[in-house]
XYZ file of C-alpha atoms in Angstrom:
328
model
C -46.197 224.572 130.775
C -46.525 220.761 131.227
C -47.290 220.876 134.971
C -50.051 223.449 134.578
C -51.605 221.524 131.679
C -51.547 218.291 133.676
C -53.153 220.036 136.644
C -55.909 221.445 134.440
C -56.542 218.044 132.907
C -56.836 216.405 136.311
C -59.161 219.131 137.635
C -61.330 218.762 134.548
C -61.580 215.008 135.002
C -62.353 215.370 138.706
C -65.035 217.978 138.039
C -66.646 215.778 135.384
C -66.752 212.664 137.556
C -67.627 214.271 140.904
C -70.155 216.503 139.184
C -71.874 213.342 138.038
C -72.098 211.822 141.538
C -75.668 213.017 142.043
C -76.502 211.453 138.697
C -75.113 208.136 139.945
C -77.361 208.247 143.035
C -80.490 209.137 141.041
C -79.645 206.559 138.363
C -79.078 203.806 140.944
C -82.443 204.544 142.535
C -84.217 203.996 139.234
C -82.230 200.830 138.451
C -83.066 198.696 141.463
C -82.713 200.964 144.460
C -79.573 199.313 145.808
C -77.052 201.849 144.588
C -75.382 199.093 142.562
C -74.260 198.729 139.001
C -75.476 195.532 137.353
C -72.694 194.855 134.901
C -72.955 192.584 131.894
C -69.691 191.725 130.141
C -69.676 190.502 126.542
C -66.339 188.843 125.830
C -64.451 186.636 128.302
C -61.236 186.182 126.352
C -57.712 187.070 127.427
C -58.736 190.566 128.535
C -62.401 190.129 129.420
C -62.018 187.301 131.920
C -59.351 188.909 134.163
C -61.278 192.193 134.126
C -64.522 190.428 135.095
C -62.656 188.579 137.862
C -61.384 191.831 139.362
C -64.849 193.398 139.263
C -66.355 190.327 140.905
C -63.665 190.333 143.611
C -64.390 194.018 144.280
C -68.040 193.221 145.020
C -69.601 194.331 141.740
C -72.658 192.512 140.392
C -71.246 190.755 137.297
C -72.677 188.496 134.608
C -70.841 187.461 131.446
C -71.414 186.028 127.991
C -69.142 184.864 125.206
C -70.015 183.380 121.831
C -67.348 180.712 122.431
C -68.752 178.081 124.798
C -65.320 177.078 126.164
C -64.746 180.642 127.353
C -68.091 180.616 129.153
C -67.038 177.338 130.773
C -63.862 179.030 132.037
C -65.913 181.806 133.609
C -68.300 179.489 135.479
C -65.767 178.078 137.985
C -64.761 181.657 138.805
C -68.183 182.206 140.340
C -69.248 184.499 137.517
C -72.855 184.280 136.390
C -72.916 183.117 132.764
C -75.872 184.347 130.715
C -77.333 182.015 128.064
C -77.334 184.722 125.382
C -76.728 188.421 124.782
C -80.399 189.390 125.082
C -80.682 187.873 128.562
C -77.415 189.493 129.647
C -78.580 192.893 128.391
C -82.025 192.606 129.991
C -80.449 191.948 133.404
C -77.791 194.693 133.131
C -77.727 198.451 133.465
C -74.076 198.709 132.404
C -73.203 196.653 129.338
C -69.482 196.232 128.621
C -68.024 194.972 125.336
C -64.474 193.559 125.366
C -64.098 192.101 121.892
C -61.267 191.703 119.374
C -62.621 193.797 116.493
C -65.304 196.283 115.580
C -67.384 193.771 113.582
C -67.898 191.686 116.724
C -68.688 194.801 118.748
C -71.353 195.788 116.217
C -72.942 192.321 116.248
C -73.028 192.282 120.050
C -74.436 195.808 120.334
C -77.107 195.147 117.709
C -78.237 192.055 119.614
C -78.202 193.846 122.982
C -79.925 197.145 122.227
C -83.524 195.834 122.021
C -83.148 194.251 125.479
C -81.454 197.149 127.296
C -83.583 199.575 129.315
C -83.469 203.183 128.167
C -80.937 205.088 130.230
C -78.620 202.102 130.522
C -74.934 202.550 129.690
C -72.844 200.844 127.030
C -69.089 200.839 127.689
C -66.804 199.734 124.869
C -63.375 198.622 126.071
C -62.443 197.289 122.632
C -60.090 199.061 120.235
C -62.177 200.503 117.397
C -61.706 202.860 114.495
C -62.946 206.369 115.366
C -65.367 206.349 112.416
C -66.929 203.102 113.637
C -67.171 204.544 117.134
C -69.114 207.538 115.811
C -71.543 205.242 114.007
C -72.076 202.783 116.868
C -72.363 205.522 119.496
C -75.080 207.111 117.378
C -76.862 203.763 117.149
C -76.814 203.443 120.939
C -77.982 207.020 121.526
C -80.945 206.600 119.168
C -81.996 203.616 121.289
C -81.788 205.703 124.468
C -78.507 204.140 125.632
C -75.591 206.234 126.937
C -72.309 205.334 125.154
C -68.918 205.513 126.867
C -65.694 204.584 125.085
C -62.854 203.267 127.251
C -60.274 201.513 125.052
C -57.502 199.912 127.071
C -53.754 200.124 127.128
C -52.046 196.988 128.417
C -52.269 193.225 128.089
C -53.698 190.310 130.107
C -51.059 190.496 132.839
C -51.851 194.159 133.493
C -55.583 193.384 133.416
C -55.084 190.772 136.132
C -52.901 193.156 138.155
C -55.287 196.104 137.795
C -52.725 198.348 136.084
C -54.395 199.011 132.727
C -54.835 202.467 131.226
C -58.356 203.389 130.130
C -58.836 206.309 127.737
C -62.374 207.328 128.688
C -64.768 209.590 126.806
C -68.489 210.197 127.059
C -71.035 212.447 128.713
C -70.473 213.321 132.362
C -73.397 211.285 133.704
C -72.402 207.849 132.356
C -68.694 208.540 132.884
C -69.373 209.321 136.552
C -71.112 205.978 136.920
C -68.517 203.793 135.206
C -65.286 205.563 136.225
C -65.163 203.833 139.651
C -65.739 200.495 137.919
C -62.875 201.074 135.510
C -60.701 202.321 138.346
C -60.759 198.822 139.835
C -58.708 197.685 136.855
C -56.356 200.611 136.322
C -55.966 204.326 135.614
C -58.901 206.280 134.203
C -57.674 208.942 131.761
C -60.202 211.548 130.664
C -60.371 211.946 126.876
C -63.354 214.303 126.773
C -67.027 214.118 125.914
C -66.948 212.410 122.490
C -66.561 208.596 122.605
C -64.710 208.486 119.274
C -62.013 210.746 120.713
C -61.024 208.046 123.214
C -60.504 205.583 120.382
C -58.464 208.169 118.468
C -56.207 208.787 121.487
C -55.668 205.041 121.974
C -54.682 204.612 118.320
C -52.359 207.621 118.401
C -50.650 206.277 121.522
C -50.171 202.958 119.732
C -48.786 204.764 116.687
C -46.087 206.418 118.794
C -45.268 203.118 120.495
C -44.873 201.307 117.156
C -42.670 204.111 115.859
C -40.498 203.934 118.959
C -40.237 200.154 118.658
C -38.754 200.567 115.188
C -36.533 203.571 115.950
C -35.172 202.144 119.214
C -34.404 198.779 117.601
C -32.469 200.490 114.822
C -30.615 202.722 117.302
C -29.656 199.751 119.481
C -28.401 197.766 116.500
C -26.317 200.706 115.258
C -24.798 201.256 118.696
C -24.058 197.618 119.496
C -22.716 197.138 115.971
C -20.233 199.900 116.716
C -19.121 198.054 119.831
C -21.225 199.621 122.584
C -22.441 197.324 125.339
C -26.203 196.811 124.939
C -27.134 197.384 128.586
C -24.903 200.436 128.883
C -26.403 201.861 125.710
C -29.940 201.220 126.951
C -29.227 203.021 130.223
C -27.633 206.006 128.473
C -30.505 206.319 125.975
C -33.047 206.083 128.793
C -31.402 209.101 130.442
C -31.123 211.096 127.214
C -33.365 213.495 125.307
C -34.585 210.420 123.423
C -35.654 208.599 126.573
C -39.156 207.129 126.597
C -41.490 204.718 128.331
C -40.676 202.214 125.591
C -36.971 202.291 126.507
C -37.756 202.063 130.215
C -40.365 199.298 130.136
C -40.321 197.466 126.819
C -36.733 197.562 125.566
C -35.599 195.289 128.435
C -38.178 192.737 127.247
C -36.858 192.963 123.692
C -33.302 192.562 124.943
C -34.426 189.397 126.738
C -35.799 187.994 123.472
C -39.441 188.751 124.330
C -41.372 189.954 121.274
C -44.526 190.628 123.331
C -47.007 187.953 122.316
C -50.065 189.484 123.995
C -51.345 190.871 120.698
C -51.187 189.689 117.086
C -49.070 191.351 114.432
C -52.136 191.358 112.153
C -53.983 193.450 114.748
C -51.075 195.888 114.829
C -51.367 196.356 111.072
C -55.136 196.832 111.290
C -54.749 199.543 113.928
C -52.158 201.426 111.906
C -54.309 201.199 108.791
C -57.119 202.851 110.760
C -54.702 205.671 111.544
C -53.829 206.088 107.878
C -57.540 206.543 107.217
C -57.783 209.111 110.003
C -54.747 211.005 108.714
C -56.194 211.031 105.215
C -59.528 212.321 106.489
C -57.837 215.134 108.414
C -55.510 216.033 105.543
C -52.416 215.293 107.613
C -49.058 214.301 106.084
C -48.236 210.813 107.358
C -45.055 209.814 105.543
C -42.989 208.573 108.505
C -45.851 206.599 110.017
C -46.587 205.004 106.634
C -42.985 203.714 106.639
C -43.569 202.136 110.054
C -46.803 200.574 108.790
C -44.990 199.158 105.767
C -42.419 197.507 108.019
C -45.178 195.952 110.118
C -46.865 194.713 106.937
C -43.593 193.106 105.911
C -43.336 191.459 109.341
C -46.890 190.149 108.945
C -45.967 188.710 105.540
C -42.767 187.198 106.931
C -44.179 185.570 110.088
C -47.900 185.295 109.400
C -50.797 186.423 111.661
C -49.168 185.275 114.898
C -48.873 186.983 118.307
C -45.997 189.441 118.628
C -46.239 193.229 118.844
C -42.462 193.476 118.400
C -42.120 191.215 115.379
C -41.168 194.251 113.297
C -38.154 194.547 115.601
C -37.352 190.881 114.948
C -37.521 191.550 111.215
C -35.019 194.407 111.575
C -32.728 192.143 113.596
C -32.928 189.425 110.945
C -31.998 191.891 108.228
C -29.093 193.160 110.335
C -27.879 189.602 110.908
C -27.716 190.064 114.685
C -29.966 190.711 117.670
C -29.891 193.111 120.604
C -30.918 190.342 122.994
C -28.758 189.369 125.947
C -26.804 186.160 125.440
């Protein structure tokens, strides 16, 4: 029943967000009376800066801060207001957004911001975090009277600039209704329910499947081309088979062109999969196949070091096979 399930999911998301519209009007009236979000962005790196640019171009009230001075300098010529510190940014914002590389930086930023945020403000975490950390940090925000929303992203800097990211969004209806239009400026808003940690779990599980496909598809392509099949013909046939996937459609052509996807570091890939091992252990779930994928990514990290390349595990397989699937 895939069509019915999809329809129910969409109706649920629509009901949640439209049901919160009155909340958005009442909330805006208490936060300045102009019906406007005042958005503070912590993190203007490869993802944060293009997202802030799109929000600014769409007419949103945006201020930014980054611990790295050069990144703040990059934001200034864009016409973005640069706050001198996190406390000032938080004091002047009613929606605080964190776009940071790891959970330790998210925790530092949130801890610094909470005393300056007005009660009833919203914290939106676009970073990728472990579900357990999300539970802890969401609780910290709620105890301070702040509404947490998790919206981890799928996609890299190019998709951020183009506005084609995926956001897995979870939180209470009121804050989700307020921030969903903001996120929609930068991509698709996918409802993951009411619990912020669930959004982070979905993002990690999606990544797990992508990593597994990267390994399986690379092996399949090497077997087929080693047997004499033309690489492009094989790709097209696999795409139209029972084993077809978004990876084959969108990412295999990049791999065949020698692109190992340098938007994200191989060390980050390993960290994300290790978080999934912890989640599987906690839920008592057998995880044998995924542990094999993790081990291959660990070997790629050892072989190449902590460098950018989400498909470096595929490169490692190619090296061991003594040939590549890239076009020549």
